[in-house]
Amino acid sequence: GVMEVGETSTHYVELDPEIVPYLAGLTLGERTGVVSQQFRFVSDESYESNGFRAWMYQRLQTARRAIDVAGSGQVHPVPGAGCTFCKVRTVCPSSIHGGELR
């Protein structure tokens, strides 16, 4: 979900349409259908697939690619405060531009 905080706060929740019947009576926030309308599986030419699951699949594929690339040693450092937590900060030339060099 996404939280909008201001004078009033609203919690927007995107749900898999296939589980909505099981959530009757629950107050989960304001339900939206944004990703369900924007995402489809590549193989779906009829535009009838579950858009929420297509979005989840795309997010998981992106995370898997990031893990695979990092695991192969291809890392593009972005110096910042997080450098103090990085395991390779002592050998990373970018860490001197971000967090403390330890």
PDB file of C-alpha atoms in Angstrom:
ATOM      1  CA  GLY A   1       0.000   0.000   0.000  1.00  0.00           C
ATOM      2  CA  VAL A   2       0.826   3.666  -0.194  1.00  0.00           C
ATOM      3  CA  MET A   3       0.275   6.131   2.627  1.00  0.00           C
ATOM      4  CA  GLU A   4      -0.654   9.754   2.021  1.00  0.00           C
ATOM      5  CA  VAL A   5       0.047  11.808   5.126  1.00  0.00           C
ATOM      6  CA  GLY A   6      -1.150  15.336   5.602  1.00  0.00           C
ATOM      7  CA  GLU A   7      -3.939  17.058   7.465  1.00  0.00           C
ATOM      8  CA  THR A   8      -5.784  13.794   6.932  1.00  0.00           C
ATOM      9  CA  SER A   9      -4.103  10.476   6.243  1.00  0.00           C
ATOM     10  CA  THR A  10      -5.221   7.911   3.705  1.00  0.00           C
ATOM     11  CA  HIS A  11      -3.809   4.437   3.191  1.00  0.00           C
ATOM     12  CA  TYR A  12      -4.249   3.246  -0.406  1.00  0.00           C
ATOM     13  CA  VAL A  13      -4.180  -0.512  -0.940  1.00  0.00           C
ATOM     14  CA  GLU A  14      -3.855  -2.420  -4.203  1.00  0.00           C
ATOM     15  CA  LEU A  15      -5.246  -5.940  -3.911  1.00  0.00           C
ATOM     16  CA  ASP A  16      -5.231  -9.032  -6.042  1.00  0.00           C
ATOM     17  CA  PRO A  17      -8.832  -9.157  -7.318  1.00  0.00           C
ATOM     18  CA  GLU A  18      -8.911 -12.911  -6.747  1.00  0.00           C
ATOM     19  CA  ILE A  19      -8.591 -12.531  -2.951  1.00  0.00           C
ATOM     20  CA  VAL A  20     -11.041  -9.643  -2.526  1.00  0.00           C
ATOM     21  CA  PRO A  21     -14.005 -11.974  -1.774  1.00  0.00           C
ATOM     22  CA  TYR A  22     -12.077 -13.384   1.203  1.00  0.00           C
ATOM     23  CA  LEU A  23     -11.545  -9.926   2.694  1.00  0.00           C
ATOM     24  CA  ALA A  24     -15.205  -8.976   3.113  1.00  0.00           C
ATOM     25  CA  GLY A  25     -15.734  -6.928   6.242  1.00  0.00           C
ATOM     26  CA  LEU A  26     -12.073  -5.974   6.691  1.00  0.00           C
ATOM     27  CA  THR A  27     -11.036  -2.340   6.809  1.00  0.00           C
ATOM     28  CA  LEU A  28      -7.737  -2.263   4.943  1.00  0.00           C
ATOM     29  CA  GLY A  29      -7.733   1.283   3.613  1.00  0.00           C
ATOM     30  CA  GLU A  30      -8.946   2.792   0.373  1.00  0.00           C
ATOM     31  CA  ARG A  31      -8.762   0.161  -2.346  1.00  0.00           C
ATOM     32  CA  THR A  32      -7.318   1.171  -5.701  1.00  0.00           C
ATOM     33  CA  GLY A  33      -6.971  -0.504  -9.072  1.00  0.00           C
ATOM     34  CA  VAL A  34      -4.068   1.434 -10.549  1.00  0.00           C
ATOM     35  CA  VAL A  35      -1.589  -1.392 -11.215  1.00  0.00           C
ATOM     36  CA  SER A  36      -4.362  -3.765 -12.224  1.00  0.00           C
ATOM     37  CA  GLN A  37      -5.144  -1.447 -15.119  1.00  0.00           C
ATOM     38  CA  GLN A  38      -1.543  -0.660 -16.119  1.00  0.00           C
ATOM     39  CA  PHE A  39       0.158  -4.069 -16.131  1.00  0.00           C
ATOM     40  CA  ARG A  40      -0.394  -7.217 -18.174  1.00  0.00           C
ATOM     41  CA  PHE A  41       1.668 -10.304 -18.849  1.00  0.00           C
ATOM     42  CA  VAL A  42       3.616  -9.997 -22.108  1.00  0.00           C
ATOM     43  CA  SER A  43       1.954 -13.091 -23.532  1.00  0.00           C
ATOM     44  CA  ASP A  44      -1.564 -11.751 -22.848  1.00  0.00           C
ATOM     45  CA  GLU A  45      -2.885 -10.419 -26.142  1.00  0.00           C
ATOM     46  CA  SER A  46      -6.499 -10.314 -24.929  1.00  0.00           C
ATOM     47  CA  TYR A  47      -5.731  -8.046 -21.931  1.00  0.00           C
ATOM     48  CA  GLU A  48      -7.652 -10.341 -19.607  1.00  0.00           C
ATOM     49  CA  SER A  49      -4.865 -11.474 -17.274  1.00  0.00           C
ATOM     50  CA  ASN A  50      -4.647 -10.453 -13.637  1.00  0.00           C
ATOM     51  CA  GLY A  51      -2.909  -7.058 -13.755  1.00  0.00           C
ATOM     52  CA  PHE A  52      -1.960  -7.181 -10.078  1.00  0.00           C
ATOM     53  CA  ARG A  53      -0.164 -10.498 -10.504  1.00  0.00           C
ATOM     54  CA  ALA A  54       1.524  -9.217 -13.669  1.00  0.00           C
ATOM     55  CA  TRP A  55       2.809  -6.231 -11.669  1.00  0.00           C
ATOM     56  CA  MET A  56       4.033  -8.488  -8.842  1.00  0.00           C
ATOM     57  CA  TYR A  57       5.763 -10.739 -11.384  1.00  0.00           C
ATOM     58  CA  GLN A  58       7.505  -7.723 -12.952  1.00  0.00           C
ATOM     59  CA  ARG A  59       8.668  -6.440  -9.528  1.00  0.00           C
ATOM     60  CA  LEU A  60       9.999  -9.873  -8.548  1.00  0.00           C
ATOM     61  CA  GLN A  61      11.797 -10.227 -11.899  1.00  0.00           C
ATOM     62  CA  THR A  62      13.424  -6.820 -11.390  1.00  0.00           C
ATOM     63  CA  ALA A  63      14.564  -7.775  -7.882  1.00  0.00           C
ATOM     64  CA  ARG A  64      15.921 -11.100  -9.153  1.00  0.00           C
ATOM     65  CA  ARG A  65      17.893  -9.359 -11.919  1.00  0.00           C
ATOM     66  CA  ALA A  66      19.355  -6.902  -9.397  1.00  0.00           C
ATOM     67  CA  ILE A  67      20.415  -9.776  -7.137  1.00  0.00           C
ATOM     68  CA  ASP A  68      21.925 -11.725 -10.046  1.00  0.00           C
ATOM     69  CA  VAL A  69      23.868  -8.702 -11.311  1.00  0.00           C
ATOM     70  CA  ALA A  70      25.178  -7.842  -7.837  1.00  0.00           C
ATOM     71  CA  GLY A  71      26.081 -11.492  -7.253  1.00  0.00           C
ATOM     72  CA  SER A  72      28.127 -11.509 -10.437  1.00  0.00           C
ATOM     73  CA  GLY A  73      30.181  -8.580  -9.137  1.00  0.00           C
ATOM     74  CA  GLN A  74      28.634  -5.874 -11.298  1.00  0.00           C
ATOM     75  CA  VAL A  75      27.882  -3.191  -8.737  1.00  0.00           C
ATOM     76  CA  HIS A  76      27.255   0.467  -9.489  1.00  0.00           C
ATOM     77  CA  PRO A  77      27.898   2.246  -6.183  1.00  0.00           C
ATOM     78  CA  VAL A  78      25.890   5.300  -5.243  1.00  0.00           C
ATOM     79  CA  PRO A  79      27.728   7.064  -2.416  1.00  0.00           C
ATOM     80  CA  GLY A  80      25.580   8.132   0.490  1.00  0.00           C
ATOM     81  CA  ALA A  81      24.914   7.708   4.180  1.00  0.00           C
ATOM     82  CA  GLY A  82      24.322   3.991   3.545  1.00  0.00           C
ATOM     83  CA  CYS A  83      28.040   3.534   2.882  1.00  0.00           C
ATOM     84  CA  THR A  84      28.556   3.091   6.621  1.00  0.00           C
ATOM     85  CA  PHE A  85      26.586  -0.176   6.439  1.00  0.00           C
ATOM     86  CA  CYS A  86      28.138  -1.557   3.232  1.00  0.00           C
ATOM     87  CA  LYS A  87      30.307  -4.651   3.630  1.00  0.00           C
ATOM     88  CA  VAL A  88      32.774  -3.563   0.916  1.00  0.00           C
ATOM     89  CA  ARG A  89      33.144   0.073   2.004  1.00  0.00           C
ATOM     90  CA  THR A  90      36.823  -0.370   2.882  1.00  0.00           C
ATOM     91  CA  VAL A  91      37.725  -1.206  -0.719  1.00  0.00           C
ATOM     92  CA  CYS A  92      35.148   0.966  -2.491  1.00  0.00           C
ATOM     93  CA  PRO A  93      36.501   4.222  -3.925  1.00  0.00           C
ATOM     94  CA  SER A  94      33.019   5.760  -3.790  1.00  0.00           C
ATOM     95  CA  SER A  95      32.601   5.339  -0.036  1.00  0.00           C
ATOM     96  CA  ILE A  96      34.802   8.370   0.675  1.00  0.00           C
ATOM     97  CA  HIS A  97      32.146  10.515  -1.021  1.00  0.00           C
ATOM     98  CA  GLY A  98      29.307   9.067   1.053  1.00  0.00           C
ATOM     99  CA  GLY A  99      29.310   7.828   4.628  1.00  0.00           C
ATOM    100  CA  GLU A 100      32.258   7.510   6.922  1.00  0.00           C
ATOM    101  CA  LEU A 101      35.243   5.634   5.527  1.00  0.00           C
ATOM    102  CA  ARG A 102      36.004   2.914   8.073  1.00  0.00           C
TER     103      ARG A 102
END
